[in-house]
mmCIF file of C-alpha atoms in Angstrom:
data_model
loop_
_atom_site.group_PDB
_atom_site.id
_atom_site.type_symbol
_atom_site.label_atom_id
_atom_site.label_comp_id
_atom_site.label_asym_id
_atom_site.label_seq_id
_atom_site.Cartn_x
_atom_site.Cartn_y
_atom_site.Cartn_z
ATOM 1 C CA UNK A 1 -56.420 9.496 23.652
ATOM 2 C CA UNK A 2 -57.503 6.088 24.802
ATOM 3 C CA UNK A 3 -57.206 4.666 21.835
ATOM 4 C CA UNK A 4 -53.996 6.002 20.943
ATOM 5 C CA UNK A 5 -52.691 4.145 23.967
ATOM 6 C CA UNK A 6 -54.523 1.182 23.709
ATOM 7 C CA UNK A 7 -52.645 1.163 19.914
ATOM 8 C CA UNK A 8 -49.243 1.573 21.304
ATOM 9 C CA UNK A 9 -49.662 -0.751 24.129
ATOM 10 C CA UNK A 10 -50.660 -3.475 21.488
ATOM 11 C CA UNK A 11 -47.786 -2.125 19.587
ATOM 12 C CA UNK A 12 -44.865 -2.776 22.008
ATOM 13 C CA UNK A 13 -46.426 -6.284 22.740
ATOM 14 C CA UNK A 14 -46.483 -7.251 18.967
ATOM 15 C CA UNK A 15 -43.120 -5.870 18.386
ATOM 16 C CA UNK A 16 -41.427 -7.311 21.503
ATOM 17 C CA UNK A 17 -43.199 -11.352 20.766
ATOM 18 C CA UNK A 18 -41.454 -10.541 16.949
ATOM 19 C CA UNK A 19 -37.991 -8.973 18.107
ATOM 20 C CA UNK A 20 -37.627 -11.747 20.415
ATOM 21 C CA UNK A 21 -37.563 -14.620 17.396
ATOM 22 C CA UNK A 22 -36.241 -12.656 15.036
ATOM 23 C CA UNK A 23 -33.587 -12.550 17.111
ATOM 24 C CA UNK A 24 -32.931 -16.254 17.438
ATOM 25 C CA UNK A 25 -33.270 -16.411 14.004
ATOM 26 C CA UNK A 26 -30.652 -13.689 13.292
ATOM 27 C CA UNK A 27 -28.416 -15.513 15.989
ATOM 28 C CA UNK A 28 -28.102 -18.739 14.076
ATOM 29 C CA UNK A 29 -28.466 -16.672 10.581
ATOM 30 C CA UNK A 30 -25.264 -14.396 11.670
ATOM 31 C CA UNK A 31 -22.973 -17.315 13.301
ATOM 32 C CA UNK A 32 -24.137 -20.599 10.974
ATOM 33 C CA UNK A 33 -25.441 -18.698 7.749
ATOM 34 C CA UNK A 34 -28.053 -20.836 7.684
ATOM 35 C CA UNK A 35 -31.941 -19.930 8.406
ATOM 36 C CA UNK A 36 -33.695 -22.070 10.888
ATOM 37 C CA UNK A 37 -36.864 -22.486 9.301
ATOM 38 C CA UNK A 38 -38.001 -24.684 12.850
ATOM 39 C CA UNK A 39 -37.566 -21.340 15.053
ATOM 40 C CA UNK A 40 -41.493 -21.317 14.541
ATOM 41 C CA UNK A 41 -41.643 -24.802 15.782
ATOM 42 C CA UNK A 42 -39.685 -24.120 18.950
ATOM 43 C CA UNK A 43 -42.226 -21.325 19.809
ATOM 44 C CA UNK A 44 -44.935 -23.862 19.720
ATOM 45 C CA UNK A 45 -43.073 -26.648 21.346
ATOM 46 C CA UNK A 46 -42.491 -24.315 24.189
ATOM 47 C CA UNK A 47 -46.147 -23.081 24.276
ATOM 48 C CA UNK A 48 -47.720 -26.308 24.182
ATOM 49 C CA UNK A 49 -44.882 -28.162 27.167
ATOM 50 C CA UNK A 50 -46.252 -24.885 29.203
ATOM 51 C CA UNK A 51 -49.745 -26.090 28.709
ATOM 52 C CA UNK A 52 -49.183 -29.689 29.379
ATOM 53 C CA UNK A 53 -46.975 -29.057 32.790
ATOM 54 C CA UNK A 54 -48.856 -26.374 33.725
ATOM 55 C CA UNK A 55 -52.779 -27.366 32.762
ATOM 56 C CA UNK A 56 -52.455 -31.488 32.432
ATOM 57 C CA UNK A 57 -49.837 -31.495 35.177
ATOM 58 C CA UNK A 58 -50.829 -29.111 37.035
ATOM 59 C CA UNK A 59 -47.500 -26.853 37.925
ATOM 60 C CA UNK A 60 -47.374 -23.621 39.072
ATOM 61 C CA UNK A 61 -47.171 -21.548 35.751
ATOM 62 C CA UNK A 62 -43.928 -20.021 36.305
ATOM 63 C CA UNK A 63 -42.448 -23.396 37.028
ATOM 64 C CA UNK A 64 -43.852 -24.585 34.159
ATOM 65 C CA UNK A 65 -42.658 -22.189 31.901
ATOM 66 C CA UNK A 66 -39.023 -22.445 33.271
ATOM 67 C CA UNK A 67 -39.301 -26.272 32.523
ATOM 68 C CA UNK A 68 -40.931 -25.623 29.401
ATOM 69 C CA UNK A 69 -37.604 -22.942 28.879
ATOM 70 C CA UNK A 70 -35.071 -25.700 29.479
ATOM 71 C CA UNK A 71 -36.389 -28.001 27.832
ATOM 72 C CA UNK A 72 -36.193 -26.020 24.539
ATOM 73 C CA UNK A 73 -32.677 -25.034 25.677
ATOM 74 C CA UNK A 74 -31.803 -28.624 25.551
ATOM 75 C CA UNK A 75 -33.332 -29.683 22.406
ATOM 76 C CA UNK A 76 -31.251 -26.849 20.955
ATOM 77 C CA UNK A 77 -28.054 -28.138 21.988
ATOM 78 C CA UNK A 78 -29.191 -31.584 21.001
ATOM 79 C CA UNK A 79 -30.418 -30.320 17.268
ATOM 80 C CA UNK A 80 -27.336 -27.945 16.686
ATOM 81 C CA UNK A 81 -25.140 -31.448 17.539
ATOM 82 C CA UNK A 82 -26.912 -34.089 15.726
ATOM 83 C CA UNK A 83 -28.297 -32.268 12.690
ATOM 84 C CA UNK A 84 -26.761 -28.718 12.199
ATOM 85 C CA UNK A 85 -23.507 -28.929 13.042
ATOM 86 C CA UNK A 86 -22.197 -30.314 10.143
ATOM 87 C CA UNK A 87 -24.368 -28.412 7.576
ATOM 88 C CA UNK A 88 -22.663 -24.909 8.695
ATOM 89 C CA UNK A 89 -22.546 -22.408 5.393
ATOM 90 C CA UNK A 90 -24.888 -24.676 3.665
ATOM 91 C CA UNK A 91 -27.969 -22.837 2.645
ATOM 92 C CA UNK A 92 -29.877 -25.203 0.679
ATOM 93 C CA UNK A 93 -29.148 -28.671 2.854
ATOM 94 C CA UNK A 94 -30.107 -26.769 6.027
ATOM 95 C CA UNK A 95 -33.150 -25.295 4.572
ATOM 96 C CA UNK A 96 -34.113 -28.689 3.661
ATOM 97 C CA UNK A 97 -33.110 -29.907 6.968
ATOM 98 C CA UNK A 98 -35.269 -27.284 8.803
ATOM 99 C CA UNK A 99 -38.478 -27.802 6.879
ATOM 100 C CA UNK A 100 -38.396 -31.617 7.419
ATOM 101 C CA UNK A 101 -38.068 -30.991 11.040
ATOM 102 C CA UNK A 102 -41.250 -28.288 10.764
ATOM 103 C CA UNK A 103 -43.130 -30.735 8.778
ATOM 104 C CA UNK A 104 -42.189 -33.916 11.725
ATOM 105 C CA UNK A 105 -42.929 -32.123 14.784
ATOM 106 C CA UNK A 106 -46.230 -30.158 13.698
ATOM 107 C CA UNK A 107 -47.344 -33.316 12.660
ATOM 108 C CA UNK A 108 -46.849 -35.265 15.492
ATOM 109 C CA UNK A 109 -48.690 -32.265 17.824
ATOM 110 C CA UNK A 110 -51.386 -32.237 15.013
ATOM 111 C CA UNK A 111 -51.730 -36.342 16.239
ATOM 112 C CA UNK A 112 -51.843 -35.662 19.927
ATOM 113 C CA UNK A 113 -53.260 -32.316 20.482
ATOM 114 C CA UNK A 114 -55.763 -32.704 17.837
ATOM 115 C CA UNK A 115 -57.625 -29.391 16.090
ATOM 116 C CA UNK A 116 -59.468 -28.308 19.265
ATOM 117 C CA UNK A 117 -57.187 -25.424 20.968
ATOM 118 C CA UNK A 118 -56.069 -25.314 24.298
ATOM 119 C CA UNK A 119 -55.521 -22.678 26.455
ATOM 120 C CA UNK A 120 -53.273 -21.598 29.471
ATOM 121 C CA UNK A 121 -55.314 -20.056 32.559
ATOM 122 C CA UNK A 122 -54.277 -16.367 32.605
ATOM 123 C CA UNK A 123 -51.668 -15.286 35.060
ATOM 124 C CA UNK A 124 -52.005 -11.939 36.063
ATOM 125 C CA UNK A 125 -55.832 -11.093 35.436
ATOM 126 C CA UNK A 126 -57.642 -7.596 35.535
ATOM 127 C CA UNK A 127 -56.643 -4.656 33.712
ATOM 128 C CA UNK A 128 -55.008 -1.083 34.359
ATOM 129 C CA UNK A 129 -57.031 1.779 33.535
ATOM 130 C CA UNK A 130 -54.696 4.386 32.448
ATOM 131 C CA UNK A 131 -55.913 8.109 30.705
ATOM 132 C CA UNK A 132 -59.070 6.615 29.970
ATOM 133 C CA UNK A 133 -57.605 3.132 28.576
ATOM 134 C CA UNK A 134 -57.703 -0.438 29.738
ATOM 135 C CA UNK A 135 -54.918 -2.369 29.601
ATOM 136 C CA UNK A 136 -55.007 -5.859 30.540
ATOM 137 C CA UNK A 137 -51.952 -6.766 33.239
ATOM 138 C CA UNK A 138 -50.855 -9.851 30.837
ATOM 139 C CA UNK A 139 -49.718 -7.338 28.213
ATOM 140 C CA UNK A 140 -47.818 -4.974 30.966
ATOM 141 C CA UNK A 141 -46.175 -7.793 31.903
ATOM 142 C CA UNK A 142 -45.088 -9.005 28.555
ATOM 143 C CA UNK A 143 -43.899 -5.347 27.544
ATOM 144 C CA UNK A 144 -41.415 -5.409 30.838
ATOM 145 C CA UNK A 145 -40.390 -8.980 30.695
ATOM 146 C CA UNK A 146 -39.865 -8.534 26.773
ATOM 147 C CA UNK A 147 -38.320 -5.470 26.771
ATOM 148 C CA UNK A 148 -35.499 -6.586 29.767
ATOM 149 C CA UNK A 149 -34.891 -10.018 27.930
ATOM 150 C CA UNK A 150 -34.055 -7.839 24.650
ATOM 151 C CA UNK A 151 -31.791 -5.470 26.510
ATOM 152 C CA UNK A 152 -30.558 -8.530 28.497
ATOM 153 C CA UNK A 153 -29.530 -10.069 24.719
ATOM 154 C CA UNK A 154 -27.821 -6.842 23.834
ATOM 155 C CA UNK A 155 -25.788 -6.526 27.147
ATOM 156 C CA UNK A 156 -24.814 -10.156 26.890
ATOM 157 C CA UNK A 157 -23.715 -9.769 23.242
ATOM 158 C CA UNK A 158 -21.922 -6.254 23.724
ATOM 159 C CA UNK A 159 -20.046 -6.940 27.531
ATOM 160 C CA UNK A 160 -19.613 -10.568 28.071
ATOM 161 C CA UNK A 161 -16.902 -12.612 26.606
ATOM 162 C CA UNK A 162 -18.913 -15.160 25.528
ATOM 163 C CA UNK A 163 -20.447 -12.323 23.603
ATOM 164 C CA UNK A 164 -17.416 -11.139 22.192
ATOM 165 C CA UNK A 165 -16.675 -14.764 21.020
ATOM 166 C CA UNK A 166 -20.297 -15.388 19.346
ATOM 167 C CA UNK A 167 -19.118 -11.191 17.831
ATOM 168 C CA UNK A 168 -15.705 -12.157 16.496
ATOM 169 C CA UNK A 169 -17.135 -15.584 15.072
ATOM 170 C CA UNK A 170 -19.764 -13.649 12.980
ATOM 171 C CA UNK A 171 -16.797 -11.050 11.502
ATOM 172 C CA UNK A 172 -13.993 -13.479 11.120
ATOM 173 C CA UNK A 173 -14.477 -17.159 11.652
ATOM 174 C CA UNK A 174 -10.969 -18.101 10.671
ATOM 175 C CA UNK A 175 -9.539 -15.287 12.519
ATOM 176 C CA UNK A 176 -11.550 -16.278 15.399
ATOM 177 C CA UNK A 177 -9.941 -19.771 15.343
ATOM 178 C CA UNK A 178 -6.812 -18.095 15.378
ATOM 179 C CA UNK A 179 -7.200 -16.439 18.339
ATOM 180 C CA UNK A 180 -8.319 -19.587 19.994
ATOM 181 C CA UNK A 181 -12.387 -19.951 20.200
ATOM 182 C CA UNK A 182 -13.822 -23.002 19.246
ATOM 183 C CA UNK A 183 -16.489 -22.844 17.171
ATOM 184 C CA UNK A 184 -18.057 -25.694 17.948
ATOM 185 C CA UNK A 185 -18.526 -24.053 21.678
ATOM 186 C CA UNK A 186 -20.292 -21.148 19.912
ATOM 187 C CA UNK A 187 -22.092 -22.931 17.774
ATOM 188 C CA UNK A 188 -23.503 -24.740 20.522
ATOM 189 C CA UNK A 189 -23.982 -21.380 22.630
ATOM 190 C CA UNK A 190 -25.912 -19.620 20.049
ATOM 191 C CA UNK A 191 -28.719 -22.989 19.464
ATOM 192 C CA UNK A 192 -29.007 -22.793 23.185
ATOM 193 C CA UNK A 193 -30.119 -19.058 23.289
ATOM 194 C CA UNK A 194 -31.465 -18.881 20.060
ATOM 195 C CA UNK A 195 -34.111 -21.317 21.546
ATOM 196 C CA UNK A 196 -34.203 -19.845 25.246
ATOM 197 C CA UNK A 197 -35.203 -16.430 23.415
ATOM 198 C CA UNK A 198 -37.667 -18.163 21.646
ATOM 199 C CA UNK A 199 -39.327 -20.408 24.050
ATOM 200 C CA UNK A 200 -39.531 -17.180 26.682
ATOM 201 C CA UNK A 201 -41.464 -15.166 24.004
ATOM 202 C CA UNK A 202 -44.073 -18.203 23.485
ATOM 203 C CA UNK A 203 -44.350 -18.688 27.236
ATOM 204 C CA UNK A 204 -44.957 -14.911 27.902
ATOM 205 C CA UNK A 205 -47.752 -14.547 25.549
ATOM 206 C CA UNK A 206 -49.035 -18.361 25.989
ATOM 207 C CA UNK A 207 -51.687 -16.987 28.439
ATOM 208 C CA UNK A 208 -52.950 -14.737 25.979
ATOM 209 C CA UNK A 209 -53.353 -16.783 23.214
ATOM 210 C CA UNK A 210 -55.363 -19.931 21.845
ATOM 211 C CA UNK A 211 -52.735 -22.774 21.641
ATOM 212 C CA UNK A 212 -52.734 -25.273 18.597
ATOM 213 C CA UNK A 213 -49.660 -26.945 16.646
ATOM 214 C CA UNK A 214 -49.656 -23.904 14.159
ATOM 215 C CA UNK A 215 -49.001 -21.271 16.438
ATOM 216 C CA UNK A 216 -45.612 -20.896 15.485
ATOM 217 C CA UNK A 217 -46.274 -20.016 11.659
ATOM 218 C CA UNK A 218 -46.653 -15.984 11.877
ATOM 219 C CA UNK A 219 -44.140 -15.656 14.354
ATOM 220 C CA UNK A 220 -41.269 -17.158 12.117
ATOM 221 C CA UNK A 221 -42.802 -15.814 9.086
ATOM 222 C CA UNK A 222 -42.638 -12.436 10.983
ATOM 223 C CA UNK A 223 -39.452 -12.722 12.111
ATOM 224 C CA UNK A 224 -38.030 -13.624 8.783
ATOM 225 C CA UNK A 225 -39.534 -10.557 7.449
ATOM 226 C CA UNK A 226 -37.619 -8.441 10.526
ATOM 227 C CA UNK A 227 -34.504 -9.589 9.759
ATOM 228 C CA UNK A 228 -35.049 -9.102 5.812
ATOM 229 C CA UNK A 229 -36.207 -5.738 6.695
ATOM 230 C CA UNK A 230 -33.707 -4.672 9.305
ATOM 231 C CA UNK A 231 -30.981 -5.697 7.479
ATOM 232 C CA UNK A 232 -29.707 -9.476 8.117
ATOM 233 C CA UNK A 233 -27.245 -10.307 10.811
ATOM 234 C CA UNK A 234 -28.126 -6.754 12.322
ATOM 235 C CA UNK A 235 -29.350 -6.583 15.814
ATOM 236 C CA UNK A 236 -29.432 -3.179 15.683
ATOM 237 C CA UNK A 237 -31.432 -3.203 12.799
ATOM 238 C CA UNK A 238 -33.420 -6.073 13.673
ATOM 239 C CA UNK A 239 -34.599 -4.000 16.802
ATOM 240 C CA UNK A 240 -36.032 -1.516 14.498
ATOM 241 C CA UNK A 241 -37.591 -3.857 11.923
ATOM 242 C CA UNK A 242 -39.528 -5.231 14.890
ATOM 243 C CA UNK A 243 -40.651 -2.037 16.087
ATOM 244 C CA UNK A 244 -41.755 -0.735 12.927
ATOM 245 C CA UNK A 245 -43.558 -4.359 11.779
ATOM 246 C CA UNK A 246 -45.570 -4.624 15.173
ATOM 247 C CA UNK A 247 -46.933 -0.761 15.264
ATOM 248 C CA UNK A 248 -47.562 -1.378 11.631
ATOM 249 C CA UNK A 249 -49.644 -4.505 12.554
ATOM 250 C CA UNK A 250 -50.969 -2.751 15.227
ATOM 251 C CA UNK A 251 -52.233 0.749 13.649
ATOM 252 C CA UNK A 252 -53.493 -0.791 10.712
ATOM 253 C CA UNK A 253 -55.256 -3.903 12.107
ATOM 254 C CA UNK A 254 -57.355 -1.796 14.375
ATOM 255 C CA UNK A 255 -58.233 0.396 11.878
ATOM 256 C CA UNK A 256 -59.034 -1.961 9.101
ATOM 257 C CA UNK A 257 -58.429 -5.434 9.308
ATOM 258 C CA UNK A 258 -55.271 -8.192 10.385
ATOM 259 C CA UNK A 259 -55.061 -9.413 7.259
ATOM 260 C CA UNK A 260 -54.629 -5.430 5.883
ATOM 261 C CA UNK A 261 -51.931 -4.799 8.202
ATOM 262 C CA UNK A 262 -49.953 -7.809 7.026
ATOM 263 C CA UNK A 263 -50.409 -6.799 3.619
ATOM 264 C CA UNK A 264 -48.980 -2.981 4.532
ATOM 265 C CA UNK A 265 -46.313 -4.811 6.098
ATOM 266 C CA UNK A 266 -45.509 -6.757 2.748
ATOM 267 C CA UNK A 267 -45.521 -3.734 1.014
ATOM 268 C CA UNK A 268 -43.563 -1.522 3.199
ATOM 269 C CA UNK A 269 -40.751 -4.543 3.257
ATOM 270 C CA UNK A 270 -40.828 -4.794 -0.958
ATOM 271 C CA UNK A 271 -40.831 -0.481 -0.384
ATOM 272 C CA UNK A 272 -37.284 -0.518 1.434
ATOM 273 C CA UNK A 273 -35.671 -3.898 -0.342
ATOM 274 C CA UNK A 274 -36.238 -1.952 -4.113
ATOM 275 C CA UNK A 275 -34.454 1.388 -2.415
ATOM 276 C CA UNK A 276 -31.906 -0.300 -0.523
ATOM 277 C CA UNK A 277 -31.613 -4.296 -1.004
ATOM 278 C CA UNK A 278 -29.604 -4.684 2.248
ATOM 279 C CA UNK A 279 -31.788 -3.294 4.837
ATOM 280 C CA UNK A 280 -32.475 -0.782 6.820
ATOM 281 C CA UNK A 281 -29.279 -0.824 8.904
ATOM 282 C CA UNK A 282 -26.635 -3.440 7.485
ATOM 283 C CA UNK A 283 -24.574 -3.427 10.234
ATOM 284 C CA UNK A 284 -23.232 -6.452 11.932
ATOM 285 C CA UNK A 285 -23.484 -7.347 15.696
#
């Protein structure tokens, strides 16, 4: 029984860290139809400004982590003005645009955090013994904070206006003009918490994890196998991709072996795209 909990604990935090960038990416994916190949970067960016402010600088760690938070916010609006504004609907330039910017940034972290990883004190240490199981108080906390910031997504995307806008942009762009959004404005909205969502899911698990410039590679890789999976521009869908990849990753790894459970991931994903090429639920927002 133990276990079994310990399993789905670890599952929950695996699939909320993935759900949470796989829905930036499906954000900018739905509204730009382009993919952001840097989404990976931002979660390391974001990790590594937590460790600086809150290790080298020495800030409280949830102060940190909202600086670190803003910061990416920022650097979204700034990238979505001065480099993907104008490449909207362009696959291939974008792409290219993306992995230039991947290929910059790591390496200037590579040059001043060198190969030795760093690590953020942990926040909430101890664990909760629970039917026989231990369960560290970093991952409870991730589970509730990840699990409120995805229904916090939905909520926003379903009730606000600002929702409805980024909503009728995805289904209609011209007929969204028409009714009067800008799509600049939404553009601009969806960089900003495309890169919030991100940047909270790297400084959630930051504690947890051993920091170093390529920290951000099996998140986006993940995530870009969610969306695939789920069905792209479905965040419906892209809520069950996650859930399925991280217990997947979970089950199997402690069974076998990490690099096994990716591999039964791969699989699963070629499984559903030869039985039905647009996902599990190819639905839009």
């Amino acid at each position: 029984m133990a276990l079994y909990l310990q399993i789905a604990v670890n599952g929950v935090v695996i699939s909320c860290l993935y759900v949470l960038v796989a829905l930036g990416l499906n954000l900018i994916l739905g509204i730009m139809h382009i993919v952001n190949f840097a989404q990976g970067t931002i979660y390391m960016l974001a990790a590594l400004t937590l460790f600086v402010l809150n290790v080298v600088v020495g800030l409280n760690y949830f102060v940190a982590g909202l600086l670190s938070v803003m910061v990416m916010a920022v650097l979204g609006l700034v990238m979505e003005r001065l480099l993907f504004r104008r490449l909207r609907g362009q696959f291939l330039p974008s792409l290219v645009m993306s992995l230039g910017l991947v290929l910059a940034i790591e390496g200037i972290a590579w040059l001043n955090f060198g190969i030795v990883a760093q690590a953020v004190p942990p926040v909430f240490p101890g664990v909760v013994r629970f039917l026989g199981a231990s369960v560290s108080k970093e991952r409870l906390v991730i589970i509730a904070a990840g699990l409120v910031l995805i229904a916090g997504l939905f909520l926003f995307i379903r009730s606000t206006r600002a929702g409805r806008a980024i909503r009728a942009v995805e289904q209609d762009p011209e007929g969204a003009v028409l009714q009067g959004i800008d799509l600049d404005d939404v553009t601009r909205l969806v960089f900003m918490v495309s890169f919030t969502l991100t940047a909270l899911a790297a400084v959630l698990v930051a504690p947890t994890l051993a920091l170093d410039p390529s920290i951000g590679e099996t998140p986006l890789l993940k995530g870009l196998v969610i969306i695939v999976l789920g069905g792209m521009g479905s965040f419906t869908g892209t809520l069950l991709g996650g859930f399925i990849i991280g217990f997947t990753e979970s089950i199997v790894g402690t069974f076998y072996d990490p690099v096994v459970a990716s591999l039964v991931s791969a699989l699963f994903l070629m499984t559903v795209l030869i039985f039905k090429p647009s996902g599990l639920l190819p639905y839009r927002m």
